[in-house]
């Protein structure tokens, strides 16, 4: 309160927690042989500070912990980061700290699919796990429902470019949220896509993804693919 960003960075008590986090990240990065460059910034607006830092550092992805105010919507911080960022975004909600070996991918639309498959495959490869591609159809499905499930499964497998084992599964339920939450009992991690707008309206994380993240019995990764480059340039910061 009342501090300028420059004054905040000069206050050791204010930056102590950030330094501790960076030290932990550095140890993990060294363990996995990942190139690492620490950056500590201060900003009056946290979401804009994150998005501006990603832009200046030429980042292609932002990874954040998931935080939610209630069972139905993500926090204002996440919404603001999505609104301002021009990168792919991944939100993590960890139910427990253990290697994710049973990884589920909740298939829905096409927008986030390549990134969802890549995230799931990379993690499964890293932790010697497997991936199951899930689709939910109505209890009494009709031909268009089954056709969509087949098409989305085929597209997911087309992007599955690792050697990790995979399977496909169709969940029959008139309540997709309930079906995915119940299926999450048998998973270590569930990957789900978030809302991506295709008009000039503001972006949002999505109520459905928020509810899954809050109610799932396993860790959840919420993936949001960046807006198309031309559209992103047209939207105000």
Short mmCIF file of C-alpha atoms in Angstrom, two decimals:
data_model
loop_
_atom_site.label_atom_id
_atom_site.label_comp_id
_atom_site.label_asym_id
_atom_site.label_seq_id
_atom_site.Cartn_x
_atom_site.Cartn_y
_atom_site.Cartn_z
CA UNK A 1 0.00 0.00 0.00
CA UNK A 2 1.39 3.39 -0.98
CA UNK A 3 4.67 1.95 -2.29
CA UNK A 4 5.98 2.53 -5.78
CA UNK A 5 7.22 -0.58 -7.64
CA UNK A 6 10.80 0.69 -7.35
CA UNK A 7 10.50 1.22 -3.58
CA UNK A 8 8.97 -2.23 -3.14
CA UNK A 9 11.89 -3.90 -4.92
CA UNK A 10 14.35 -2.08 -2.67
CA UNK A 11 12.63 -3.41 0.46
CA UNK A 12 14.22 -6.74 1.41
CA UNK A 13 11.31 -7.75 3.62
CA UNK A 14 8.94 -7.20 0.71
CA UNK A 15 10.99 -9.31 -1.73
CA UNK A 16 12.06 -12.07 0.68
CA UNK A 17 9.22 -14.42 -0.25
CA UNK A 18 9.83 -13.93 -3.97
CA UNK A 19 13.52 -14.76 -3.51
CA UNK A 20 12.63 -17.95 -1.61
CA UNK A 21 10.29 -19.06 -4.40
CA UNK A 22 12.97 -18.39 -7.02
CA UNK A 23 15.49 -20.43 -5.05
CA UNK A 24 13.07 -23.38 -4.97
CA UNK A 25 12.37 -23.03 -8.69
CA UNK A 26 16.10 -22.92 -9.39
CA UNK A 27 16.67 -26.20 -7.58
CA UNK A 28 13.88 -27.89 -9.57
CA UNK A 29 15.13 -26.45 -12.86
CA UNK A 30 18.66 -27.70 -12.18
CA UNK A 31 17.34 -31.15 -11.30
CA UNK A 32 15.64 -31.48 -14.69
CA UNK A 33 18.28 -29.62 -16.70
CA UNK A 34 15.95 -26.75 -17.61
CA UNK A 35 17.42 -23.37 -18.53
CA UNK A 36 16.41 -20.86 -15.90
CA UNK A 37 16.57 -17.08 -15.61
CA UNK A 38 15.12 -15.49 -12.46
CA UNK A 39 13.18 -12.24 -12.72
CA UNK A 40 11.62 -10.32 -9.82
CA UNK A 41 9.27 -7.46 -10.68
CA UNK A 42 6.88 -5.20 -8.84
CA UNK A 43 3.70 -3.72 -10.30
CA UNK A 44 0.73 -1.74 -9.09
CA UNK A 45 -1.56 -4.07 -11.04
CA UNK A 46 -0.53 -7.72 -10.56
CA UNK A 47 -2.27 -9.13 -13.65
CA UNK A 48 -0.87 -6.44 -15.94
CA UNK A 49 2.55 -6.90 -14.35
CA UNK A 50 2.46 -10.61 -15.19
CA UNK A 51 1.29 -10.09 -18.76
CA UNK A 52 3.77 -7.25 -19.40
CA UNK A 53 6.63 -9.33 -18.01
CA UNK A 54 5.64 -12.23 -20.29
CA UNK A 55 5.58 -9.86 -23.25
CA UNK A 56 8.95 -8.27 -22.48
CA UNK A 57 10.57 -11.64 -21.78
CA UNK A 58 9.08 -12.98 -25.04
CA UNK A 59 7.35 -15.83 -23.24
CA UNK A 60 5.11 -18.18 -25.21
CA UNK A 61 3.37 -19.54 -22.11
CA UNK A 62 2.32 -18.41 -18.62
CA UNK A 63 2.02 -21.07 -15.90
CA UNK A 64 0.18 -20.14 -12.70
CA UNK A 65 -1.35 -21.79 -9.67
CA UNK A 66 -5.15 -21.92 -9.73
CA UNK A 67 -7.04 -19.79 -7.25
CA UNK A 68 -10.82 -19.57 -7.05
CA UNK A 69 -13.13 -17.35 -5.01
CA UNK A 70 -15.99 -19.83 -4.99
CA UNK A 71 -17.26 -22.98 -6.65
CA UNK A 72 -18.47 -21.26 -9.80
CA UNK A 73 -15.90 -18.74 -11.01
CA UNK A 74 -12.13 -18.25 -11.10
CA UNK A 75 -10.46 -15.48 -9.19
CA UNK A 76 -10.31 -11.97 -10.60
CA UNK A 77 -6.54 -12.33 -10.93
CA UNK A 78 -6.84 -15.31 -13.29
CA UNK A 79 -9.54 -13.59 -15.32
CA UNK A 80 -7.40 -10.45 -15.61
CA UNK A 81 -4.28 -12.39 -16.61
CA UNK A 82 -6.24 -14.17 -19.35
CA UNK A 83 -7.75 -10.88 -20.49
CA UNK A 84 -4.39 -9.11 -20.80
CA UNK A 85 -2.06 -11.91 -21.87
CA UNK A 86 -1.14 -12.79 -25.43
CA UNK A 87 0.36 -16.18 -24.58
CA UNK A 88 -0.87 -19.69 -23.97
CA UNK A 89 -1.86 -20.03 -20.32
CA UNK A 90 -1.83 -23.01 -17.97
CA UNK A 91 -3.43 -22.97 -14.52
CA UNK A 92 -2.49 -25.70 -12.03
CA UNK A 93 -4.64 -26.91 -9.16
CA UNK A 94 -2.69 -29.59 -7.29
CA UNK A 95 -4.75 -31.95 -5.12
CA UNK A 96 -1.63 -33.72 -3.85
CA UNK A 97 2.08 -33.59 -4.53
CA UNK A 98 2.76 -36.82 -6.38
CA UNK A 99 3.87 -37.75 -9.91
CA UNK A 100 0.88 -37.72 -12.28
CA UNK A 101 0.86 -41.12 -13.98
CA UNK A 102 -2.84 -41.60 -14.75
CA UNK A 103 -3.66 -38.56 -16.86
CA UNK A 104 -7.08 -37.82 -18.30
CA UNK A 105 -7.86 -35.28 -21.04
CA UNK A 106 -11.42 -33.96 -21.11
CA UNK A 107 -12.18 -33.46 -24.79
CA UNK A 108 -14.64 -30.75 -25.74
CA UNK A 109 -14.08 -28.19 -28.47
CA UNK A 110 -11.18 -27.87 -30.89
CA UNK A 111 -9.62 -24.58 -29.74
CA UNK A 112 -7.42 -25.88 -26.91
CA UNK A 113 -7.04 -29.46 -28.11
CA UNK A 114 -3.45 -29.45 -29.50
CA UNK A 115 -2.10 -27.77 -26.37
CA UNK A 116 -4.09 -30.06 -24.05
CA UNK A 117 -2.72 -33.14 -25.80
CA UNK A 118 0.82 -31.77 -25.71
CA UNK A 119 0.63 -31.00 -21.98
CA UNK A 120 -0.80 -34.44 -21.16
CA UNK A 121 1.69 -36.27 -23.36
CA UNK A 122 4.67 -34.36 -22.02
CA UNK A 123 3.74 -35.04 -18.40
CA UNK A 124 2.99 -38.70 -19.10
CA UNK A 125 6.34 -39.05 -20.83
CA UNK A 126 8.15 -37.31 -17.96
CA UNK A 127 6.55 -39.46 -15.25
CA UNK A 128 6.24 -42.72 -17.23
CA UNK A 129 2.46 -42.56 -17.16
CA UNK A 130 -0.42 -43.03 -19.58
CA UNK A 131 -3.14 -40.85 -21.09
CA UNK A 132 -6.87 -41.48 -21.47
CA UNK A 133 -8.85 -39.21 -23.80
CA UNK A 134 -12.35 -38.69 -22.41
CA UNK A 135 -15.49 -37.53 -24.13
CA UNK A 136 -18.95 -37.14 -22.58
CA UNK A 137 -22.08 -37.91 -24.60
CA UNK A 138 -25.73 -37.81 -23.46
CA UNK A 139 -27.06 -40.95 -21.79
CA UNK A 140 -29.29 -41.60 -24.79
CA UNK A 141 -27.01 -40.28 -27.50
CA UNK A 142 -27.90 -39.82 -31.13
CA UNK A 143 -25.74 -40.21 -34.23
CA UNK A 144 -24.46 -36.58 -34.22
CA UNK A 145 -23.26 -37.03 -30.62
CA UNK A 146 -21.35 -40.19 -31.46
CA UNK A 147 -19.95 -38.64 -34.64
CA UNK A 148 -18.63 -35.66 -32.68
CA UNK A 149 -17.05 -37.98 -30.09
CA UNK A 150 -15.31 -39.95 -32.83
CA UNK A 151 -14.09 -36.83 -34.62
CA UNK A 152 -12.67 -35.26 -31.46
CA UNK A 153 -10.97 -38.54 -30.49
CA UNK A 154 -9.41 -38.84 -33.94
CA UNK A 155 -8.14 -35.27 -33.76
CA UNK A 156 -6.68 -35.85 -30.27
CA UNK A 157 -4.83 -38.95 -31.48
CA UNK A 158 -3.51 -37.04 -34.47
CA UNK A 159 -1.80 -34.65 -32.05
CA UNK A 160 -0.59 -37.47 -29.74
CA UNK A 161 3.05 -37.59 -30.83
CA UNK A 162 4.70 -39.27 -27.87
CA UNK A 163 5.26 -42.99 -27.28
CA UNK A 164 3.34 -43.07 -23.99
CA UNK A 165 0.37 -45.49 -23.81
CA UNK A 166 -3.05 -43.99 -24.48
CA UNK A 167 -6.68 -45.03 -24.64
CA UNK A 168 -10.00 -43.41 -25.52
CA UNK A 169 -13.17 -43.49 -23.49
CA UNK A 170 -16.73 -42.21 -23.95
CA UNK A 171 -18.62 -41.35 -20.76
CA UNK A 172 -22.40 -41.55 -21.11
CA UNK A 173 -24.04 -38.94 -18.93
CA UNK A 174 -26.47 -36.05 -19.20
CA UNK A 175 -24.31 -34.17 -16.67
CA UNK A 176 -20.76 -33.68 -18.07
CA UNK A 177 -19.53 -32.01 -14.89
CA UNK A 178 -20.71 -34.86 -12.70
CA UNK A 179 -19.28 -37.45 -15.09
CA UNK A 180 -15.82 -35.87 -15.19
CA UNK A 181 -15.72 -35.33 -11.42
CA UNK A 182 -16.64 -38.97 -10.82
CA UNK A 183 -14.06 -40.19 -13.37
CA UNK A 184 -11.40 -38.03 -11.70
CA UNK A 185 -11.44 -40.41 -8.71
CA UNK A 186 -9.37 -42.83 -10.76
CA UNK A 187 -6.94 -40.22 -12.13
CA UNK A 188 -3.87 -38.42 -10.84
CA UNK A 189 -4.39 -35.46 -13.17
CA UNK A 190 -7.20 -34.14 -15.37
CA UNK A 191 -6.46 -31.75 -18.26
CA UNK A 192 -9.35 -29.55 -19.38
CA UNK A 193 -9.62 -26.64 -21.79
CA UNK A 194 -10.95 -23.22 -20.87
CA UNK A 195 -13.16 -20.80 -22.74
CA UNK A 196 -11.68 -19.08 -25.76
CA UNK A 197 -13.73 -16.32 -27.34
CA UNK A 198 -13.69 -15.96 -31.10
CA UNK A 199 -15.14 -12.44 -31.24
CA UNK A 200 -13.93 -9.08 -29.99
CA UNK A 201 -15.52 -9.69 -26.59
CA UNK A 202 -13.25 -10.07 -23.61
CA UNK A 203 -11.83 -13.51 -22.86
CA UNK A 204 -12.65 -15.51 -19.79
CA UNK A 205 -11.42 -18.65 -18.08
CA UNK A 206 -14.83 -20.32 -18.08
CA UNK A 207 -17.33 -21.39 -15.44
CA UNK A 208 -17.30 -25.08 -16.44
CA UNK A 209 -13.51 -25.36 -16.15
CA UNK A 210 -13.69 -23.56 -12.80
CA UNK A 211 -16.26 -25.99 -11.42
CA UNK A 212 -14.28 -29.01 -12.60
CA UNK A 213 -11.11 -27.62 -11.02
CA UNK A 214 -12.86 -27.09 -7.69
CA UNK A 215 -14.74 -30.39 -7.53
CA UNK A 216 -12.31 -32.89 -9.07
CA UNK A 217 -10.77 -35.56 -6.85
CA UNK A 218 -7.39 -35.25 -8.56
CA UNK A 219 -5.08 -32.47 -9.62
CA UNK A 220 -6.35 -30.36 -12.53
CA UNK A 221 -4.59 -28.49 -15.31
CA UNK A 222 -6.72 -25.83 -17.02
CA UNK A 223 -5.35 -24.95 -20.46
CA UNK A 224 -6.14 -21.86 -22.50
CA UNK A 225 -4.75 -21.43 -25.99
CA UNK A 226 -3.84 -17.86 -26.90
CA UNK A 227 -6.08 -15.85 -29.17
CA UNK A 228 -5.17 -15.79 -32.87
CA UNK A 229 -2.36 -13.29 -33.48
CA UNK A 230 -4.39 -10.90 -35.63
CA UNK A 231 -7.28 -10.86 -33.17
CA UNK A 232 -4.93 -10.36 -30.22
CA UNK A 233 -3.42 -7.29 -31.82
CA UNK A 234 -6.87 -5.81 -32.29
CA UNK A 235 -7.82 -6.20 -28.62
CA UNK A 236 -6.85 -3.39 -26.21
CA UNK A 237 -4.38 -4.03 -23.41
#
